[in-house]
Tab-separated table of C-alpha atoms and ligand atoms in Angstrom:
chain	number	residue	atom	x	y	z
P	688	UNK	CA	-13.622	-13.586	1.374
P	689	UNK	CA	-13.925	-12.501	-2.031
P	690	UNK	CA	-12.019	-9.184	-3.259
P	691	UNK	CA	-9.414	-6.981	-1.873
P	692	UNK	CA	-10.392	-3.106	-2.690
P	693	UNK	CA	-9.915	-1.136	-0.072
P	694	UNK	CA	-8.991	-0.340	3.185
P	695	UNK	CA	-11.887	1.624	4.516
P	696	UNK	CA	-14.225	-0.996	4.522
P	697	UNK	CA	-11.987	-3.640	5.944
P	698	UNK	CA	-12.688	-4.865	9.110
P	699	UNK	CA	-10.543	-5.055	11.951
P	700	UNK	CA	-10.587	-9.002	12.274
P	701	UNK	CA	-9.754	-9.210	8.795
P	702	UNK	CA	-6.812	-7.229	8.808
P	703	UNK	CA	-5.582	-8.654	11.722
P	704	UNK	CA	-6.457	-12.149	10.248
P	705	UNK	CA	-4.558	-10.842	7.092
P	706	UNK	CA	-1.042	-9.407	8.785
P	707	UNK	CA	-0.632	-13.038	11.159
P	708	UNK	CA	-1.131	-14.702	7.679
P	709	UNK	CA	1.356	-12.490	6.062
P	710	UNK	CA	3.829	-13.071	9.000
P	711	UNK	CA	3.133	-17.445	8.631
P	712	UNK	CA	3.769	-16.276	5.333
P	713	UNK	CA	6.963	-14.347	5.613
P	714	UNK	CA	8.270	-17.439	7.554
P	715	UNK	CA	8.190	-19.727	4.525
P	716	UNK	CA	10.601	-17.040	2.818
P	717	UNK	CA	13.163	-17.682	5.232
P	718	UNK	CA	13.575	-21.582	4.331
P	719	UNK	CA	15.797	-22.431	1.683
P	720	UNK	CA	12.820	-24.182	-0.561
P	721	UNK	CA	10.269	-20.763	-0.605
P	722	UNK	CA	7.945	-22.177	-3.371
P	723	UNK	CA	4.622	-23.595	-1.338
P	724	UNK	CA	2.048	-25.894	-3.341
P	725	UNK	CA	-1.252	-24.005	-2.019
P	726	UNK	CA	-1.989	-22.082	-5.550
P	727	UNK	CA	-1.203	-25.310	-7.814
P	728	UNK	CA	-3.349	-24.976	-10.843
P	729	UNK	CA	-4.739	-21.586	-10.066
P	730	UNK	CA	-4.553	-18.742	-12.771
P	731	UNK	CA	-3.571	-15.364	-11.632
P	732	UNK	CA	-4.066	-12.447	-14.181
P	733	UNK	CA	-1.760	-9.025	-13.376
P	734	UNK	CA	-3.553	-6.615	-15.486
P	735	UNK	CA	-1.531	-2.948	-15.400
P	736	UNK	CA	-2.687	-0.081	-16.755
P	737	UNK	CA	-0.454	2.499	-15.063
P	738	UNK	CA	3.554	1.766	-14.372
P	739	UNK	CA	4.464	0.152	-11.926
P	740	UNK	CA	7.755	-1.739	-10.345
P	741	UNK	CA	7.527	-3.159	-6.791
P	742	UNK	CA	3.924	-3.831	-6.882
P	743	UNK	CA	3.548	-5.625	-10.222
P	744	UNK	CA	7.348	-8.059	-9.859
P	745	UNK	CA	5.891	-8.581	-5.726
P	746	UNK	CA	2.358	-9.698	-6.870
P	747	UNK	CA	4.247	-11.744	-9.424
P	748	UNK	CA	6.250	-13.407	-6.839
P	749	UNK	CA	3.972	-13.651	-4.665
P	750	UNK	CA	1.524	-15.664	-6.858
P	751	UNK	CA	4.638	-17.900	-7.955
P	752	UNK	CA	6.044	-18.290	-4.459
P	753	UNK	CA	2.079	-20.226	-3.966
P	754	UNK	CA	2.462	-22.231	-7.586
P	755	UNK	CA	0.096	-20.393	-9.483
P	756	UNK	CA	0.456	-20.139	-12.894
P	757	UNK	CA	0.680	-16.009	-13.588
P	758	UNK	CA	-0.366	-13.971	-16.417
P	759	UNK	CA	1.120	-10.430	-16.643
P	760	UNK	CA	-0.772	-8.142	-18.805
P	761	UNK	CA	0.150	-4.630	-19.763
P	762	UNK	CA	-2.329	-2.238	-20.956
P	763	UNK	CA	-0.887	0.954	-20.721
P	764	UNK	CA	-1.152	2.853	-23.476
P	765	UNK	CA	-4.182	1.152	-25.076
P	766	UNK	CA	-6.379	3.777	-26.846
P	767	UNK	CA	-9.633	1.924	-26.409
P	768	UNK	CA	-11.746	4.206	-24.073
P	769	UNK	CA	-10.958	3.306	-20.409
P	770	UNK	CA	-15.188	1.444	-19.769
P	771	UNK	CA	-15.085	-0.448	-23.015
P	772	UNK	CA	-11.406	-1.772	-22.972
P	773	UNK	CA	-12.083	-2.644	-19.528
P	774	UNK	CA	-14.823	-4.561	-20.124
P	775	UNK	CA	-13.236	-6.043	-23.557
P	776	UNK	CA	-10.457	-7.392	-21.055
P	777	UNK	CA	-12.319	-8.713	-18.051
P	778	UNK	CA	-14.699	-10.682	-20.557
P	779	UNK	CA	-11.315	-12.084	-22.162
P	780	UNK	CA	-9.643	-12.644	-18.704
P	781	UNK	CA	-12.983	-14.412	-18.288
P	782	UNK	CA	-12.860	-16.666	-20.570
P	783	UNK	CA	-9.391	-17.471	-20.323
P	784	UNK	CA	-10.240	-18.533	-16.211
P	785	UNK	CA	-8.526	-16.286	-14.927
P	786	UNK	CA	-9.174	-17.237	-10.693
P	787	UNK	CA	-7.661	-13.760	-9.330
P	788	UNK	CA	-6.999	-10.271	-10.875
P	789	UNK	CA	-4.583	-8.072	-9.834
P	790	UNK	CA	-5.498	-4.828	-11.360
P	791	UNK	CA	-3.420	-1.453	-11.431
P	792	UNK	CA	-5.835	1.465	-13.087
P	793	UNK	CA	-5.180	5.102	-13.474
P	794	UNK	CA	-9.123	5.371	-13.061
P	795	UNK	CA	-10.228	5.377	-8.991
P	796	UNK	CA	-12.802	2.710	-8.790
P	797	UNK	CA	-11.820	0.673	-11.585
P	798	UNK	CA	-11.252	-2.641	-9.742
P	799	UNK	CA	-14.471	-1.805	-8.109
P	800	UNK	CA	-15.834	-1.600	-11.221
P	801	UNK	CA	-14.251	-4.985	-12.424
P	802	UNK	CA	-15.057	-6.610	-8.997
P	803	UNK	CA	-19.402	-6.259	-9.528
P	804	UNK	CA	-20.048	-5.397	-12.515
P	805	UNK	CA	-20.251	-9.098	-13.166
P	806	UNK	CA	-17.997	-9.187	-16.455
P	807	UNK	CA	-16.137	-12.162	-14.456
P	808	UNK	CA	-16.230	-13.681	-11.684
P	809	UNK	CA	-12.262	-14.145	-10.364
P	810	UNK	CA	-11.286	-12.653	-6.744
P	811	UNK	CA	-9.930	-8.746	-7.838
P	812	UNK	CA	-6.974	-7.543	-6.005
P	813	UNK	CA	-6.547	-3.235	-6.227
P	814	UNK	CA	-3.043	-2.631	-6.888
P	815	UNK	CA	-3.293	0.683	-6.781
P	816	UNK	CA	-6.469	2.758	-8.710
P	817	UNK	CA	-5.831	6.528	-9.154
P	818	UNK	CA	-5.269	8.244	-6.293
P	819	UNK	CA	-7.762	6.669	-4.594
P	820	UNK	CA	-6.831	2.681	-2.761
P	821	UNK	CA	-3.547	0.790	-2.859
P	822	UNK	CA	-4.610	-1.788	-0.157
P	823	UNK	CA	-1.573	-4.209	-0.174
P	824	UNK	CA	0.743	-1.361	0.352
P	825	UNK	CA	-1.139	-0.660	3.665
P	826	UNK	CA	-0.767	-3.477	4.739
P	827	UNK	CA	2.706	-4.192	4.025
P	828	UNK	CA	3.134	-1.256	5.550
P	829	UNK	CA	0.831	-2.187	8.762
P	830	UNK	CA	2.581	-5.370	8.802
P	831	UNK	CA	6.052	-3.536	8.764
P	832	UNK	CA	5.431	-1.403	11.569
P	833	UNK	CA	3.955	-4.101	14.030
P	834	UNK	CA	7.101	-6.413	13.277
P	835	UNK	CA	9.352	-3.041	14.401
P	836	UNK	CA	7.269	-1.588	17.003
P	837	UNK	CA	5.470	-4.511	18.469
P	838	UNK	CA	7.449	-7.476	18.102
P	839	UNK	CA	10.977	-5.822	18.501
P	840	UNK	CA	12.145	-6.465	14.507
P	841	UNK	CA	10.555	-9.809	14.608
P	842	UNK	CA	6.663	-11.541	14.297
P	843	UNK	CA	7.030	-13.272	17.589
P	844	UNK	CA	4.492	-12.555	20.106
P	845	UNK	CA	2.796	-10.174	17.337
P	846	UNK	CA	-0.115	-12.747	16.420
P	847	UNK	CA	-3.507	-11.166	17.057
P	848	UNK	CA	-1.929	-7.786	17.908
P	849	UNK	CA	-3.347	-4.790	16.401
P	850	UNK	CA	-1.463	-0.959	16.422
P	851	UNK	CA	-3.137	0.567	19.733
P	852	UNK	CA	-1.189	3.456	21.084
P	853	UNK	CA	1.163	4.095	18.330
P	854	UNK	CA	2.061	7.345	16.573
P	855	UNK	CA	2.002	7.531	12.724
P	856	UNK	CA	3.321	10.766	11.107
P	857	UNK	CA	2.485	10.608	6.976
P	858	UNK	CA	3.904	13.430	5.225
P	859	UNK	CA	4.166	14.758	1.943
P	860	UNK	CA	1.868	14.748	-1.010
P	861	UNK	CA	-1.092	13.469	0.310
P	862	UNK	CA	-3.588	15.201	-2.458
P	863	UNK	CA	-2.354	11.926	-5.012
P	864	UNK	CA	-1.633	9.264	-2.623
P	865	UNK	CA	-3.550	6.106	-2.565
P	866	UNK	CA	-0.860	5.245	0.101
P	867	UNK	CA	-1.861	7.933	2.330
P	868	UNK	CA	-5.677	7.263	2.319
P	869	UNK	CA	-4.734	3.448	2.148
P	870	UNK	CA	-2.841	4.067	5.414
P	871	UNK	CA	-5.089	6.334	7.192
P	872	UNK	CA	-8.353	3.775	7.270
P	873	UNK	CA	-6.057	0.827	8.133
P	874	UNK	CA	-4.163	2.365	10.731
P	875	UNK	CA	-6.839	4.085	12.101
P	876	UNK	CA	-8.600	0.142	12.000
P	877	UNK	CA	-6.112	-1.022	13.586
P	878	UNK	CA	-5.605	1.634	16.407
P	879	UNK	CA	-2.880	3.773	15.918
P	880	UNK	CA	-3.085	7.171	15.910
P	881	UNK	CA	-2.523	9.217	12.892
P	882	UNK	CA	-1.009	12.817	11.668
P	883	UNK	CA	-0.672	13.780	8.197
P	884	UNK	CA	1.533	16.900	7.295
P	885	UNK	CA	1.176	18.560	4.156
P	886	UNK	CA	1.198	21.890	2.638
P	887	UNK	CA	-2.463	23.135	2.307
P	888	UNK	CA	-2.027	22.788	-1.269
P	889	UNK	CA	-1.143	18.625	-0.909
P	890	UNK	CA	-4.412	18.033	1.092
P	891	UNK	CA	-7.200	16.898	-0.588
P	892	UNK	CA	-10.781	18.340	-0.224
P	893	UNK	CA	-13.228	16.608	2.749
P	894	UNK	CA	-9.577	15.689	4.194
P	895	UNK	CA	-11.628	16.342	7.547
P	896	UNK	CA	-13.867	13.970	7.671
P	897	UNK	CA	-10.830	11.301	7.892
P	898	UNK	CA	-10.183	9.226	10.666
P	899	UNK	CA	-6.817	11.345	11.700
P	900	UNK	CA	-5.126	14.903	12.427
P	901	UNK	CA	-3.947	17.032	9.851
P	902	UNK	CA	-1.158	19.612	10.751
P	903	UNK	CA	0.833	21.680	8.311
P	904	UNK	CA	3.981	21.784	10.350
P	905	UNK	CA	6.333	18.841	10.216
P	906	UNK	CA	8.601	20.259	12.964
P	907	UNK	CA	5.916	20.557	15.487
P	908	UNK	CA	4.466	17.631	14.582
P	909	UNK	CA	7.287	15.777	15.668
P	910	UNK	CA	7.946	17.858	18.733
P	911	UNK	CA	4.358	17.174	19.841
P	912	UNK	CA	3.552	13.720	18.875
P	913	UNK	CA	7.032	12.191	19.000
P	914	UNK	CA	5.695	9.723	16.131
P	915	UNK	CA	6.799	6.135	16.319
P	916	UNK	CA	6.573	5.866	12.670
P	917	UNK	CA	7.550	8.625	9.754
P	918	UNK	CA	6.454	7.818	6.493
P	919	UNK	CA	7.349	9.543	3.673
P	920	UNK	CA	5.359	10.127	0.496
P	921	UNK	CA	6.829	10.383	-2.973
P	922	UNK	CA	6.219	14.000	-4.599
P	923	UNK	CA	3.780	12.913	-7.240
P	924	UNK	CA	4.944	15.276	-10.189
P	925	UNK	CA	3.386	13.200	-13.020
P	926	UNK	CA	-0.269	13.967	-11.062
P	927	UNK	CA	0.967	17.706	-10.968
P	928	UNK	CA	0.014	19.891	-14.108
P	929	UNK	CA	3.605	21.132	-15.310
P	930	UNK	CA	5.707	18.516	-14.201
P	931	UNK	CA	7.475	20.044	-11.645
P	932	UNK	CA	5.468	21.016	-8.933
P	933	UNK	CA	3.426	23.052	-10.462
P	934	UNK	CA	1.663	25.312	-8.363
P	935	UNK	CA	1.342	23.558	-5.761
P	936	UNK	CA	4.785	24.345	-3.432
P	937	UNK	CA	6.652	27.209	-4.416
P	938	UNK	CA	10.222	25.097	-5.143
P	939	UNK	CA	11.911	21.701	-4.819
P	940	UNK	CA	14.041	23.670	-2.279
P	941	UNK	CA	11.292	25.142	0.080
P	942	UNK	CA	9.811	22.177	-0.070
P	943	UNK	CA	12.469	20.000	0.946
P	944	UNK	CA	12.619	22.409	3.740
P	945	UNK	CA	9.771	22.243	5.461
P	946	UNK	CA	8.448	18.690	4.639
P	947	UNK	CA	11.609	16.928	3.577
P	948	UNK	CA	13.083	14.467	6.137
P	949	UNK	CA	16.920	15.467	6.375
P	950	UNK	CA	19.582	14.915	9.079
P	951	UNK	CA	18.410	18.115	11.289
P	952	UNK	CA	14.806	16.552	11.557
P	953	UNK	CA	16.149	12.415	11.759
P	954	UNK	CA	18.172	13.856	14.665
P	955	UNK	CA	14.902	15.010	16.606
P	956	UNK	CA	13.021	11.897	16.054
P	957	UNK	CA	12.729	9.497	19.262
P	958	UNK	CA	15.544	7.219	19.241
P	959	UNK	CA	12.801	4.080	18.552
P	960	UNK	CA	11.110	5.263	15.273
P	961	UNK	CA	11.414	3.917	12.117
P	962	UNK	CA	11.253	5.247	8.814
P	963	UNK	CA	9.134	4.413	6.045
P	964	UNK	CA	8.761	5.140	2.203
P	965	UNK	CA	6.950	3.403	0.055
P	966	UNK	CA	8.697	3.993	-3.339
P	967	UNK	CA	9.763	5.112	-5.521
P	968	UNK	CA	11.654	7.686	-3.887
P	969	UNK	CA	12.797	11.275	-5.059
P	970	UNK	CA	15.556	11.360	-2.808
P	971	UNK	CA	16.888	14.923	-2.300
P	972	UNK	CA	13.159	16.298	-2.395
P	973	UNK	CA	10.853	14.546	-0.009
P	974	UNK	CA	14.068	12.211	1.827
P	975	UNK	CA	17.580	12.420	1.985
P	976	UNK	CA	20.098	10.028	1.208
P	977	UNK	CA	20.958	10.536	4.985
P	978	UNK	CA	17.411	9.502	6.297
P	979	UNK	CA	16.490	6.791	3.578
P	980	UNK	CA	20.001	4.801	4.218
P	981	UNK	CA	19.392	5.533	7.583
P	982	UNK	CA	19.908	2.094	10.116
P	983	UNK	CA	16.610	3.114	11.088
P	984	UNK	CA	14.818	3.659	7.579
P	985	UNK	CA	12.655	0.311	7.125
P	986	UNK	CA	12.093	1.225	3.476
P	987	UNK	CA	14.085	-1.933	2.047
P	988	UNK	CA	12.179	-4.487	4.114
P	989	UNK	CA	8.769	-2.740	2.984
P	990	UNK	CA	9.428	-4.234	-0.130
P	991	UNK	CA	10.431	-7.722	1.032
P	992	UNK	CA	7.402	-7.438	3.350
P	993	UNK	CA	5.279	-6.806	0.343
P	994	UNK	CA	5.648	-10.004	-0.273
P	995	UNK	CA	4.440	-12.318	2.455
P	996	UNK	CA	1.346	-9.531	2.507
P	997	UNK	CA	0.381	-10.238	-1.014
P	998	UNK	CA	0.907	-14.167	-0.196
P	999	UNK	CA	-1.153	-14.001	2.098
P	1000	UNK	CA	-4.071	-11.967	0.408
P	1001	UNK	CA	-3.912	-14.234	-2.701
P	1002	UNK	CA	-3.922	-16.879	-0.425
P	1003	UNK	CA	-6.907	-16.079	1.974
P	1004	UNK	CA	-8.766	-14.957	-1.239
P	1005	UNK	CA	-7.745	-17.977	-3.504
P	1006	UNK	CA	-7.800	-21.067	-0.979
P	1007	UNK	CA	-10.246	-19.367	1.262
P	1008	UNK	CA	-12.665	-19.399	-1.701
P	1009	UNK	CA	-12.796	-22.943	-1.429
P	1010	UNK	CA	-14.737	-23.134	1.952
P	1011	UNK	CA	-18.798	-22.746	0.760
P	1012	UNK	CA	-19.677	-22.086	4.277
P	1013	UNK	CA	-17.361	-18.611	3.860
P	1014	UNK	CA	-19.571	-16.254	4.216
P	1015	UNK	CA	-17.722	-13.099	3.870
P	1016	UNK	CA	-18.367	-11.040	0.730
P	1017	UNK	CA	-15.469	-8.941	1.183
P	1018	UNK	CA	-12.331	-9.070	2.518
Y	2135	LIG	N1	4.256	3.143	-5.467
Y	2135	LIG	C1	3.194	3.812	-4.767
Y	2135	LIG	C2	1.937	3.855	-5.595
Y	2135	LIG	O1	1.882	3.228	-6.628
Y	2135	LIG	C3	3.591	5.144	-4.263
Y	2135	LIG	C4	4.011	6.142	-5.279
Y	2135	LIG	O2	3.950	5.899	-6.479
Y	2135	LIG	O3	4.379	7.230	-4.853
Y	2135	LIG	O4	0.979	4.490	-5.207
């Protein structure tokens, strides 16, 4: 195992291998002492280039919850053009040995980019690139819904499962959402089937050739499917030219409408599903207070979850590393 960069070219063993670490993982946060010695002496290197909340204070966690000794680095805002400062950094981060990268980059393909083009050679984790991978959050979000929908709200008797059978509405603004086409491949990996719904206008080009249905209609979606899982997507305005939309949905309010999640449509979901966000929310456009408070909205314990994931992928990438005889190239 070497890097964690996407979902579409991660195999199913892996991921599975990946979610029953995450859940031996999520165990050790339960015990009083939560700090494990497995990372001691490693150097992990958070390198964000784009804002960021959950994902940058989890990763940080997560590396500290395993001993390693963390490095946050900001870069936003640096006026260096995106190839040279990257390179700049990674030779730095290099030198520095620097063991794993988490990198956040507005640029698709930039941890790519970091992971070959041979500037360093640490294990690089994509925390989200442009609107293109955000790999952790899939699984986190994998891991989420086989705890809920396979193991009853708990890991037990979830080892070695994968999704098979279960329903996966993703809605919203797919168009800029490295969560979406995160989600899609792993799902689909894993055996679920998925739906997204979007305006025309929130669906990005070749959206065909991806391993799920596309429907414009939320309403019938959930008539027909009955999905076991509704996950919401954040309205990506800072993506949008203008701000506020833009042209791509006529108004906060029709949009709401026919794509938000609100009491009317909660009420016709099957009494089982849960509901999923992965932040940071606009609540009143794409959820409502009603649906992400709901006893049923999971959107909290995505976050916690986000945790044991990123354990775990620091952890099969770190100590993993150790074993010559690996010989994976990618996770
Ligand atoms: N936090 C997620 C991301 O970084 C989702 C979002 O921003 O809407 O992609």
């Amino acid at each position: 195992m070497r890097h964690l960069l996407s979902t579409a070219d991660l195999a199913k063993d892996d991921a599975i291998l990946l979610l029953d670490t995450s859940a031996q993982m999520a165990a050790t946060q339960s015990r009083e002492m939560k700090k494990l010695p497995t990372l001691r002496g490693r150097t992990v290197v958070n390198l964000f280039y784009e804002d960021s909340t959950r994902t940058r204070i989890s990763f940080e966690t997560a590396a500290k919850r395993l001993s390693a000794d963390v490095i946050n680095f900001s870069a936003k805002g640096s006026s260096v053009s995106k190839g040279e400062s990257l390179k700049d950094t990674a030779l730095t981060l290099h030198a520095m040995g620097a063991d794993a990268v988490v990198v956040r980059h507005p640029a698709s393909g930039a941890p790519h980019m970091l992971a070959h083009a041979g500037w360093l050679d640490a294990a690089v984790l994509n925390a989200g690139d442009g609107m293109h991978q955000h790999p952790t959050q899939a699984l986190l979000d994998a891991f989420t819904i086989r705890r809920h929908l396979v193991g009853g709200g708990s890991d037990a008797g979830t080892e070695g499962t994968d999704l098979a059978g279960l329903r996966v509405a993703i809605v919203g603004d797919v168009l800029h959402s490295r969560v979406a086409r995160s989600n899609v491949h792993l799902l689909h990996t894993l055996g679920a089937h998925v739906t997204l719904v979007a305006p025309p206008t929130l669906l990005p080009v070749g959206i065909e050739t991806w391993p799920c249905e596309v429907s414009y209609h939320l309403d019938e979606t959930i008539e027909r499917t009955k999905p076991d899982a509704v996950m919401m997507l954040r309205v990506q305005r800072e993506r949008m030219s203008g701000g506020a939309g833009g042209a791509f949905f006529p108004s906060a309010q029709e949009y709401s409408r026919k794509f938000g999640l609100g009491s009317q449509r909660l009420a016709r979901l099957p009494g089982h599903s849960i509901i999923m966000h992965p932040g940071p929310m606009n609540r009143g456009l794409e959820i409502s207070a009603d649906a992400a408070d709901h006893p049923r909205s999971v959107i909290v314990e995505q976050v916690a979850n986000g945790i044991a994931v990123r354990m775990a992928s620091l952890y099969l990438l770190l100590a993993g590393s150790d074993d010559a005889h690996d010989e994976r190239t990618s996770l």
